[in-house]
Amino acid sequence: PTRRSSDLLQGDADAAEALFVDSLGRFRALAGSEATVPTPTSIAEMPASIRGAPGLRIVFEDTLQPFADVSCDAASGYVLLNLANVARTRGMPDRARQMLDEALVLFERTGNERGRADAWGRLANLAREEDRLEEARESFAESLELRRRLGDRRGEALALVGLGLVAINGGDYGRAESLLDEAVTVFRRAGDRWGLVAALWR
């Protein structure tokens, strides 16, 4: 996972995709087995839409669960999330959506609610990038509900930030301020300084 993530963070999409595909094949070969593995790192990228700063990228790990073990089936879903991000980086939203949909189905079949929350969040971000705001709002709401049910405070706050960004894109600044204020409160309680700074910046 470290090598795959490193390639993606350095902008080498070809190398990252090749390694993710290899990883996916290995996990799929173990589908249905009783083997478990540590949750693969889930890397996300947010293109920052700032005027005068074309191409600015903010890359981060959107899950922090280094000690959680998952089945190889669920691990395949996390690899698909990362492959979808490579597709987004390459400007291939349809391919990204196909992989995210596939990951969501896989997480639903294996009963992995954390994976479902992550997949809904990625689908929401993809929809927001394409200005499909109602779809983005509904997907972020799905992610928020799951993360609250799981007690995932960082994930909850990230979903709130996403909803806030959808409100900003839609011109509903009062709603956006309320959602971002709520995210700030959750990040503070969780002691997540990175998330707090990101929410305050928004």
Coordinates of C-alpha atoms in Angstrom, one line a residue:
P1 CA 0.0 0.0 0.0
T2 CA 2.8 2.4 0.8
R3 CA 4.4 2.1 -2.7
R4 CA 1.0 2.5 -4.5
S5 CA 0.1 5.5 -2.4
S6 CA 3.6 7.1 -2.9
D7 CA 3.2 6.9 -6.7
L8 CA -0.2 8.5 -6.6
L9 CA 1.0 11.3 -4.2
Q10 CA 3.9 12.0 -6.5
G11 CA 1.6 12.3 -9.5
D12 CA 2.7 9.2 -11.3
A13 CA -0.7 7.9 -12.3
D14 CA 0.5 5.2 -14.6
A15 CA 2.7 3.5 -12.0
A16 CA -0.1 3.9 -9.3
E17 CA -2.7 2.4 -11.6
A18 CA -0.6 -0.5 -12.5
L19 CA 0.1 -1.3 -8.9
F20 CA -3.5 -0.9 -7.8
V21 CA -4.6 -3.2 -10.6
D22 CA -2.1 -5.8 -9.5
S23 CA -3.3 -5.4 -5.9
L24 CA -6.9 -5.8 -7.0
G25 CA -6.1 -9.0 -8.8
R26 CA -4.4 -10.4 -5.7
F27 CA -7.3 -9.6 -3.4
R28 CA -9.9 -11.0 -5.9
A29 CA -7.9 -14.2 -6.1
L30 CA -8.6 -14.6 -2.3
A31 CA -12.3 -13.7 -2.6
G32 CA -14.5 -15.8 -0.3
S33 CA -11.5 -16.9 1.8
E34 CA -11.4 -16.4 5.6
A35 CA -8.2 -14.4 5.3
T36 CA -8.2 -10.8 6.6
V37 CA -5.8 -7.9 5.9
P38 CA -5.3 -4.5 7.4
T39 CA -7.6 -1.9 5.7
P40 CA -5.7 -0.6 2.7
T41 CA -4.9 3.1 2.8
S42 CA -7.6 5.2 1.2
I43 CA -6.1 8.1 -0.7
A44 CA -8.3 11.0 -1.8
E45 CA -7.5 14.1 -3.8
M46 CA -9.4 17.4 -3.7
P47 CA -8.7 19.7 -6.6
A48 CA -8.8 23.1 -5.0
S49 CA -11.0 25.5 -7.0
I50 CA -9.1 28.7 -6.3
R51 CA -8.9 31.4 -8.9
G52 CA -5.4 32.1 -10.0
A53 CA -4.1 28.7 -8.8
P54 CA -4.8 26.2 -11.6
G55 CA -3.9 22.6 -10.9
L56 CA -3.5 23.1 -7.1
R57 CA -4.0 19.6 -5.5
I58 CA -4.7 18.8 -1.9
V59 CA -4.1 15.1 -1.2
F60 CA -4.9 13.3 2.0
E61 CA -5.9 10.0 3.6
D62 CA -9.6 10.2 4.2
T63 CA -9.7 7.2 6.6
L64 CA -7.7 6.6 9.7
Q65 CA -8.1 3.0 10.6
P66 CA -4.6 1.4 10.7
F67 CA -5.6 -1.4 13.1
A68 CA -8.8 -2.5 11.5
D69 CA -8.8 -5.8 9.6
V70 CA -11.1 -6.5 6.7
S71 CA -11.9 -9.4 4.4
C72 CA -10.1 -9.6 1.1
D73 CA -13.5 -8.9 -0.6
A74 CA -13.8 -5.6 1.3
A75 CA -10.1 -4.8 0.6
S76 CA -10.9 -5.1 -3.1
G77 CA -13.5 -2.3 -2.5
Y78 CA -10.9 0.0 -1.0
V79 CA -8.5 -0.6 -4.0
L80 CA -11.4 0.2 -6.3
L81 CA -11.8 3.5 -4.4
N82 CA -8.2 4.3 -5.1
L83 CA -8.4 3.3 -8.8
A84 CA -11.4 5.6 -9.1
N85 CA -9.3 8.4 -7.7
V86 CA -6.7 7.7 -10.4
A87 CA -9.4 7.9 -13.0
R88 CA -10.6 11.3 -11.6
T89 CA -7.0 12.6 -11.6
R90 CA -6.8 11.6 -15.3
G91 CA -10.1 13.4 -16.1
M92 CA -12.1 10.2 -16.6
P93 CA -15.2 10.8 -14.5
D94 CA -17.3 8.0 -16.1
R95 CA -14.6 5.4 -15.4
A96 CA -14.3 6.8 -11.8
R97 CA -18.1 6.5 -11.3
Q98 CA -18.1 2.9 -12.6
M99 CA -15.4 1.9 -10.1
L100 CA -17.1 3.7 -7.2
D101 CA -20.4 2.0 -8.0
E102 CA -18.7 -1.4 -8.2
A103 CA -17.0 -0.7 -4.8
L104 CA -20.3 0.3 -3.3
V105 CA -22.0 -2.9 -4.4
L106 CA -19.0 -4.9 -3.0
F107 CA -19.2 -3.1 0.4
E108 CA -23.0 -3.6 0.5
R109 CA -22.6 -7.3 -0.2
T110 CA -19.9 -7.8 2.5
G111 CA -21.8 -5.7 5.0
N112 CA -18.9 -3.2 5.3
E113 CA -20.6 0.1 6.4
R114 CA -17.4 2.0 6.7
G115 CA -16.6 1.2 3.1
R116 CA -20.1 2.2 2.1
A117 CA -19.7 5.6 3.8
D118 CA -16.4 6.1 2.0
A119 CA -17.9 5.2 -1.3
W120 CA -20.9 7.5 -0.9
G121 CA -18.5 10.3 0.0
R122 CA -16.4 9.7 -3.1
L123 CA -19.5 9.6 -5.3
A124 CA -20.7 12.8 -3.7
N125 CA -17.4 14.6 -4.4
L126 CA -17.4 13.4 -8.0
A127 CA -21.0 14.7 -8.5
R128 CA -20.1 18.0 -6.9
E129 CA -17.1 18.4 -9.3
E130 CA -19.6 18.0 -12.2
D131 CA -22.0 20.4 -10.7
R132 CA -24.7 17.8 -10.1
L133 CA -25.5 19.4 -6.8
E134 CA -28.7 17.5 -5.8
E135 CA -27.0 14.2 -6.4
A136 CA -23.9 15.3 -4.4
R137 CA -26.1 16.5 -1.5
E138 CA -28.0 13.1 -1.4
S139 CA -24.7 11.2 -1.5
F140 CA -23.1 13.2 1.2
A141 CA -26.2 12.8 3.3
E142 CA -25.9 9.0 2.9
S143 CA -22.3 9.1 3.9
L144 CA -23.1 11.4 6.9
E145 CA -25.8 9.0 8.2
L146 CA -23.5 6.0 8.0
R147 CA -20.6 7.7 9.7
R148 CA -22.8 9.0 12.5
R149 CA -24.1 5.5 13.0
L150 CA -20.5 4.2 13.2
G151 CA -19.4 6.9 15.6
D152 CA -16.8 8.0 13.1
R153 CA -16.4 11.6 14.1
R154 CA -13.7 12.5 11.6
G155 CA -15.8 11.0 8.8
E156 CA -18.9 12.8 10.1
A157 CA -17.1 16.1 9.9
L158 CA -15.8 15.4 6.4
A159 CA -19.3 14.7 5.3
L160 CA -20.5 18.0 6.9
V161 CA -17.8 19.9 5.0
G162 CA -18.9 18.2 1.8
L163 CA -22.5 19.3 2.4
G164 CA -21.2 22.8 3.2
L165 CA -19.3 22.9 -0.1
V166 CA -22.5 21.8 -2.0
A167 CA -24.4 24.6 -0.3
I168 CA -21.6 27.1 -1.3
N169 CA -21.8 25.9 -4.9
G170 CA -25.6 26.3 -4.8
G171 CA -25.3 29.9 -3.4
D172 CA -26.9 29.0 -0.1
Y173 CA -24.3 30.6 2.1
G174 CA -26.4 30.7 5.3
R175 CA -26.8 26.9 5.1
A176 CA -23.1 26.5 4.2
E177 CA -22.0 28.5 7.3
S178 CA -24.2 26.4 9.6
L179 CA -22.8 23.1 8.2
L180 CA -19.2 24.3 8.3
D181 CA -19.7 25.6 11.9
E182 CA -21.0 22.1 12.9
A183 CA -18.0 20.5 11.2
V184 CA -15.6 22.8 13.1
T185 CA -17.2 21.7 16.4
V186 CA -16.9 18.0 15.5
F187 CA -13.2 18.4 14.4
R188 CA -12.4 20.3 17.7
R189 CA -14.0 17.5 19.8
A190 CA -12.1 14.9 17.8
G191 CA -8.8 16.7 18.2
D192 CA -8.3 16.7 14.5
R193 CA -6.2 19.8 13.7
W194 CA -5.9 19.1 10.0
G195 CA -9.6 18.8 9.7
L196 CA -10.2 21.9 11.9
V197 CA -7.9 24.1 9.8
A198 CA -9.5 22.8 6.5
A199 CA -13.0 23.6 7.8
L200 CA -12.0 27.0 9.1
W201 CA -10.4 27.8 5.7
R202 CA -13.7 26.9 3.9

